[in-house]
């Protein structure tokens, strides 16, 4: 059995893998180690022909507080971990190296998870913030506890939302603008009303509900599940989702360049928690 530093890999039912983000002291904020642990675990589940459905969860109390901006542990994308994308240039200075890093760990790896061949379910409780949204949105289904809250506060950091920019598709354009402009949180009930969340259940019932849903899906033919996911994903691609993400990612990089000139760092420090309010911080 593979061991991971930041996640737990489980098989709680026949044909179901459950990947649990396990940094509760950091509210499951996603550092670089977690990014590549998640990628390895997703690969493991996809390559295991016994597994038909993958659940992504977070150790209590929160699903994920987003990207961990603190400079600790392994932080060099493409150096400390073998890259999974094709950009290169991780050691280049200035915008070149920053663009390469964010292509790898935010854009391309999220796209890779979104396109996994097997159905995925996000099991969301507590806070789901910024990069946590990217994780949930990469999944095919989202089931939320009744106390779950969602937020993308990245505009307060001087950037145009998180790098996986699917807000208009998940929320509708007007609500997407409102939640981005205000950086307000939205509830699980509001997310369900807007069509972003499939089900809202009491927190104590969340894990059992998700496992039952996963098991019902896993009872279907594996190849049919894979091709059905492919058909829906390609419908979204044809509607322009991928082009939207690419365009917004380029604007996100322009925001970084502006902030670097304005503040000497790639985000507006006014929007950062004091613990990361220093030039080394990067979104």
Short mmCIF file of C-alpha atoms in Angstrom, two decimals:
data_model
loop_
_atom_site.label_atom_id
_atom_site.label_comp_id
_atom_site.label_asym_id
_atom_site.label_seq_id
_atom_site.Cartn_x
_atom_site.Cartn_y
_atom_site.Cartn_z
CA UNK A 1 0.00 0.00 0.00
CA UNK A 2 1.32 3.45 -0.94
CA UNK A 3 1.91 5.92 1.86
CA UNK A 4 1.16 9.62 1.59
CA UNK A 5 2.23 12.52 3.78
CA UNK A 6 -0.90 14.64 3.52
CA UNK A 7 -3.78 12.36 2.53
CA UNK A 8 -5.39 9.05 3.48
CA UNK A 9 -6.41 6.57 0.79
CA UNK A 10 -9.35 4.33 1.66
CA UNK A 11 -11.56 1.74 0.02
CA UNK A 12 -14.69 1.99 2.19
CA UNK A 13 -16.96 -0.02 -0.12
CA UNK A 14 -16.63 -2.33 -3.12
CA UNK A 15 -15.46 -0.43 -6.21
CA UNK A 16 -15.14 2.90 -4.32
CA UNK A 17 -11.96 4.79 -3.42
CA UNK A 18 -12.09 7.59 -0.85
CA UNK A 19 -9.23 10.10 -0.81
CA UNK A 20 -9.14 12.19 2.37
CA UNK A 21 -7.12 15.40 2.61
CA UNK A 22 -5.47 15.11 6.00
CA UNK A 23 -4.03 18.43 7.14
CA UNK A 24 -6.74 19.37 9.65
CA UNK A 25 -4.47 21.70 11.62
CA UNK A 26 -4.08 23.74 8.44
CA UNK A 27 -7.78 23.37 7.59
CA UNK A 28 -6.64 21.08 4.76
CA UNK A 29 -4.95 23.96 2.95
CA UNK A 30 -3.29 22.56 -0.15
CA UNK A 31 0.49 22.82 -0.08
CA UNK A 32 2.70 21.42 -2.82
CA UNK A 33 3.05 18.08 -1.05
CA UNK A 34 -0.72 17.68 -0.94
CA UNK A 35 -1.02 18.62 -4.61
CA UNK A 36 1.23 15.76 -5.68
CA UNK A 37 -0.10 13.35 -3.04
CA UNK A 38 -3.58 13.96 -4.45
CA UNK A 39 -2.33 13.45 -7.98
CA UNK A 40 -0.65 10.16 -7.05
CA UNK A 41 -3.79 8.95 -5.27
CA UNK A 42 -6.04 9.90 -8.18
CA UNK A 43 -3.68 8.05 -10.54
CA UNK A 44 -3.77 5.03 -8.26
CA UNK A 45 -7.57 4.96 -8.23
CA UNK A 46 -7.84 5.45 -11.99
CA UNK A 47 -5.34 2.68 -12.76
CA UNK A 48 -7.03 0.23 -10.36
CA UNK A 49 -9.68 -1.51 -12.47
CA UNK A 50 -11.54 -2.53 -9.31
CA UNK A 51 -12.29 1.11 -8.53
CA UNK A 52 -15.23 2.66 -10.39
CA UNK A 53 -15.96 5.81 -8.34
CA UNK A 54 -13.63 8.18 -6.47
CA UNK A 55 -14.67 10.29 -3.47
CA UNK A 56 -12.64 13.35 -2.45
CA UNK A 57 -13.08 14.38 1.19
CA UNK A 58 -11.35 16.47 3.84
CA UNK A 59 -10.58 15.58 7.44
CA UNK A 60 -12.76 17.56 9.86
CA UNK A 61 -13.50 20.29 10.56
CA UNK A 62 -13.20 21.79 7.04
CA UNK A 63 -13.02 20.50 3.48
CA UNK A 64 -10.26 22.92 2.42
CA UNK A 65 -9.10 26.45 3.20
CA UNK A 66 -7.54 26.74 -0.25
CA UNK A 67 -3.92 27.02 -1.32
CA UNK A 68 -1.36 27.13 1.47
CA UNK A 69 0.57 30.34 0.81
CA UNK A 70 3.09 29.82 3.58
CA UNK A 71 6.66 29.13 2.45
CA UNK A 72 7.27 25.81 4.19
CA UNK A 73 8.34 22.32 3.18
CA UNK A 74 8.82 21.56 -0.50
CA UNK A 75 7.77 24.60 -2.50
CA UNK A 76 9.57 24.33 -5.86
CA UNK A 77 7.20 23.08 -8.54
CA UNK A 78 8.94 21.06 -11.22
CA UNK A 79 11.98 20.65 -8.96
CA UNK A 80 10.86 19.11 -5.68
CA UNK A 81 8.30 17.00 -7.56
CA UNK A 82 8.37 15.64 -11.12
CA UNK A 83 6.09 17.80 -13.29
CA UNK A 84 2.93 16.35 -14.80
CA UNK A 85 2.40 19.05 -17.45
CA UNK A 86 4.46 20.11 -20.41
CA UNK A 87 5.32 23.78 -19.89
CA UNK A 88 8.79 23.69 -18.34
CA UNK A 89 10.84 26.72 -17.31
CA UNK A 90 10.33 26.32 -13.56
CA UNK A 91 13.75 27.80 -12.78
CA UNK A 92 13.39 30.76 -15.11
CA UNK A 93 13.24 34.22 -13.51
CA UNK A 94 10.30 36.61 -13.23
CA UNK A 95 7.04 36.03 -15.11
CA UNK A 96 8.42 33.04 -17.01
CA UNK A 97 9.03 30.96 -13.89
CA UNK A 98 5.85 32.13 -12.17
CA UNK A 99 3.74 31.30 -15.25
CA UNK A 100 5.34 27.85 -15.48
CA UNK A 101 4.69 27.16 -11.79
CA UNK A 102 1.04 28.22 -11.92
CA UNK A 103 0.44 26.37 -15.19
CA UNK A 104 1.66 23.20 -13.48
CA UNK A 105 0.18 23.27 -10.00
CA UNK A 106 -3.02 25.26 -10.49
CA UNK A 107 -4.22 25.05 -14.07
CA UNK A 108 -3.01 21.86 -15.73
CA UNK A 109 -3.19 19.60 -12.70
CA UNK A 110 -6.76 20.73 -11.97
CA UNK A 111 -7.68 20.10 -15.59
CA UNK A 112 -6.11 16.65 -15.28
CA UNK A 113 -8.27 15.86 -12.24
CA UNK A 114 -11.39 17.21 -13.94
CA UNK A 115 -10.75 14.83 -16.85
CA UNK A 116 -10.11 11.67 -14.80
CA UNK A 117 -11.85 8.82 -16.57
CA UNK A 118 -13.90 7.75 -13.53
CA UNK A 119 -16.77 9.55 -11.76
CA UNK A 120 -15.63 11.70 -8.84
CA UNK A 121 -17.64 13.06 -5.91
CA UNK A 122 -16.58 15.94 -3.64
CA UNK A 123 -17.71 15.41 -0.04
CA UNK A 124 -17.70 18.96 1.34
CA UNK A 125 -18.16 20.08 4.94
CA UNK A 126 -17.30 23.31 6.73
CA UNK A 127 -15.29 25.85 4.75
CA UNK A 128 -14.47 25.43 1.07
CA UNK A 129 -12.40 28.45 0.11
CA UNK A 130 -10.53 29.55 -3.05
CA UNK A 131 -8.29 26.58 -3.97
CA UNK A 132 -10.77 24.37 -2.12
CA UNK A 133 -13.38 25.45 -4.65
CA UNK A 134 -11.04 24.37 -7.43
CA UNK A 135 -10.84 20.90 -5.88
CA UNK A 136 -14.61 20.61 -5.52
CA UNK A 137 -15.30 22.02 -8.97
CA UNK A 138 -12.89 19.52 -10.55
CA UNK A 139 -15.19 16.75 -9.31
CA UNK A 140 -18.26 15.54 -11.22
CA UNK A 141 -20.67 15.74 -8.29
CA UNK A 142 -20.65 17.80 -5.09
CA UNK A 143 -22.46 16.77 -1.92
CA UNK A 144 -22.32 19.35 0.87
CA UNK A 145 -23.14 19.31 4.55
CA UNK A 146 -25.81 21.73 5.66
CA UNK A 147 -23.18 23.89 7.38
CA UNK A 148 -20.83 24.10 4.39
CA UNK A 149 -19.79 27.52 3.11
CA UNK A 150 -18.07 28.47 -0.12
CA UNK A 151 -15.99 31.53 -0.99
CA UNK A 152 -13.54 32.87 -3.55
CA UNK A 153 -11.88 35.88 -1.87
CA UNK A 154 -9.05 36.21 -4.39
CA UNK A 155 -10.29 39.58 -5.70
CA UNK A 156 -9.32 41.00 -2.30
CA UNK A 157 -5.77 39.86 -3.11
CA UNK A 158 -5.82 41.83 -6.36
CA UNK A 159 -6.48 38.93 -8.76
CA UNK A 160 -9.53 38.01 -10.82
CA UNK A 161 -10.56 34.87 -8.97
CA UNK A 162 -8.91 31.48 -8.61
CA UNK A 163 -6.99 29.96 -11.49
CA UNK A 164 -9.61 27.33 -12.36
CA UNK A 165 -12.14 29.96 -13.47
CA UNK A 166 -15.46 28.16 -13.88
CA UNK A 167 -17.55 30.52 -11.74
CA UNK A 168 -19.97 31.52 -14.55
CA UNK A 169 -20.60 27.86 -15.35
CA UNK A 170 -21.06 26.79 -11.73
CA UNK A 171 -23.06 29.79 -10.46
CA UNK A 172 -24.43 31.60 -13.50
CA UNK A 173 -22.87 34.87 -14.68
CA UNK A 174 -24.68 37.32 -12.39
CA UNK A 175 -24.13 35.39 -9.17
CA UNK A 176 -20.56 34.69 -10.24
CA UNK A 177 -19.96 38.43 -10.56
CA UNK A 178 -21.62 39.15 -7.21
CA UNK A 179 -19.65 36.56 -5.26
CA UNK A 180 -16.39 37.58 -6.95
CA UNK A 181 -16.92 41.33 -6.57
CA UNK A 182 -17.94 41.09 -2.90
CA UNK A 183 -15.80 38.09 -1.85
CA UNK A 184 -18.87 37.05 0.17
CA UNK A 185 -19.48 33.48 1.26
CA UNK A 186 -22.40 31.48 -0.05
CA UNK A 187 -24.13 28.69 1.82
CA UNK A 188 -24.63 25.10 0.82
CA UNK A 189 -28.33 25.85 0.38
CA UNK A 190 -27.57 28.73 -2.01
CA UNK A 191 -25.06 26.57 -3.89
CA UNK A 192 -27.76 23.91 -4.27
CA UNK A 193 -30.30 26.48 -5.48
CA UNK A 194 -27.83 27.69 -8.10
CA UNK A 195 -27.10 24.14 -9.30
CA UNK A 196 -23.50 24.01 -8.10
CA UNK A 197 -24.21 21.36 -5.44
CA UNK A 198 -26.11 18.14 -6.08
CA UNK A 199 -27.29 17.47 -2.51
CA UNK A 200 -27.24 19.14 0.90
CA UNK A 201 -27.44 16.79 3.88
CA UNK A 202 -27.00 17.06 7.65
CA UNK A 203 -23.33 17.00 8.55
CA UNK A 204 -23.56 13.82 10.59
CA UNK A 205 -25.07 12.06 7.57
CA UNK A 206 -22.63 13.40 4.96
CA UNK A 207 -20.14 10.55 4.74
CA UNK A 208 -22.82 7.86 4.72
CA UNK A 209 -24.88 9.68 2.09
CA UNK A 210 -21.87 10.11 -0.19
CA UNK A 211 -20.83 6.49 0.20
CA UNK A 212 -24.36 5.33 -0.68
CA UNK A 213 -24.38 7.60 -3.75
CA UNK A 214 -20.95 6.33 -4.80
CA UNK A 215 -22.05 2.73 -4.38
CA UNK A 216 -25.17 3.28 -6.50
CA UNK A 217 -23.03 4.79 -9.25
CA UNK A 218 -20.48 1.96 -8.92
CA UNK A 219 -23.20 -0.58 -9.65
CA UNK A 220 -23.29 0.65 -13.25
CA UNK A 221 -21.01 -0.64 -16.06
CA UNK A 222 -17.54 0.89 -15.80
CA UNK A 223 -17.09 1.64 -19.50
CA UNK A 224 -20.53 3.27 -19.75
CA UNK A 225 -19.70 5.49 -16.76
CA UNK A 226 -16.42 6.56 -18.34
CA UNK A 227 -17.97 7.40 -21.69
CA UNK A 228 -20.90 9.22 -20.09
CA UNK A 229 -18.47 11.43 -18.17
CA UNK A 230 -16.52 12.00 -21.37
CA UNK A 231 -19.70 13.00 -23.23
CA UNK A 232 -20.74 15.56 -20.61
CA UNK A 233 -17.23 17.00 -20.25
CA UNK A 234 -16.90 17.42 -23.99
CA UNK A 235 -20.29 19.17 -24.09
CA UNK A 236 -18.91 21.68 -21.56
CA UNK A 237 -15.75 22.06 -23.62
CA UNK A 238 -17.73 22.78 -26.79
CA UNK A 239 -19.75 25.37 -24.88
CA UNK A 240 -16.52 27.25 -24.24
CA UNK A 241 -15.57 26.31 -20.70
CA UNK A 242 -11.94 25.49 -21.45
CA UNK A 243 -11.43 28.63 -23.53
CA UNK A 244 -12.92 30.66 -20.66
CA UNK A 245 -10.48 29.08 -18.19
CA UNK A 246 -7.48 29.78 -20.43
CA UNK A 247 -8.48 33.40 -20.96
CA UNK A 248 -9.11 34.03 -17.26
CA UNK A 249 -5.79 32.37 -16.38
CA UNK A 250 -3.98 34.84 -18.63
CA UNK A 251 -5.80 37.74 -16.94
CA UNK A 252 -4.85 36.26 -13.56
CA UNK A 253 -1.20 36.46 -14.62
CA UNK A 254 -1.68 40.08 -15.67
CA UNK A 255 -3.03 40.77 -12.16
CA UNK A 256 0.14 39.25 -10.70
CA UNK A 257 2.31 41.46 -12.92
CA UNK A 258 0.39 44.57 -11.86
CA UNK A 259 0.58 43.68 -8.17
CA UNK A 260 4.32 43.05 -8.45
CA UNK A 261 4.82 46.57 -9.78
CA UNK A 262 2.37 48.12 -7.33
CA UNK A 263 3.24 46.29 -4.10
CA UNK A 264 6.50 44.44 -4.74
CA UNK A 265 4.69 41.08 -4.48
CA UNK A 266 2.35 39.21 -6.79
CA UNK A 267 -0.76 39.79 -4.67
CA UNK A 268 -2.19 42.80 -2.89
CA UNK A 269 -0.99 42.37 0.71
CA UNK A 270 -4.16 44.00 2.04
CA UNK A 271 -6.07 40.83 1.14
CA UNK A 272 -3.66 38.42 2.84
CA UNK A 273 -3.75 36.94 6.31
CA UNK A 274 -0.96 38.51 8.43
CA UNK A 275 0.87 35.18 8.60
CA UNK A 276 1.64 35.34 4.87
CA UNK A 277 1.76 39.11 4.37
CA UNK A 278 5.32 39.26 3.10
CA UNK A 279 7.03 39.42 -0.34
CA UNK A 280 7.62 35.63 -0.46
CA UNK A 281 3.89 34.99 -0.64
CA UNK A 282 2.41 33.97 -3.97
CA UNK A 283 -1.06 32.87 -5.03
#
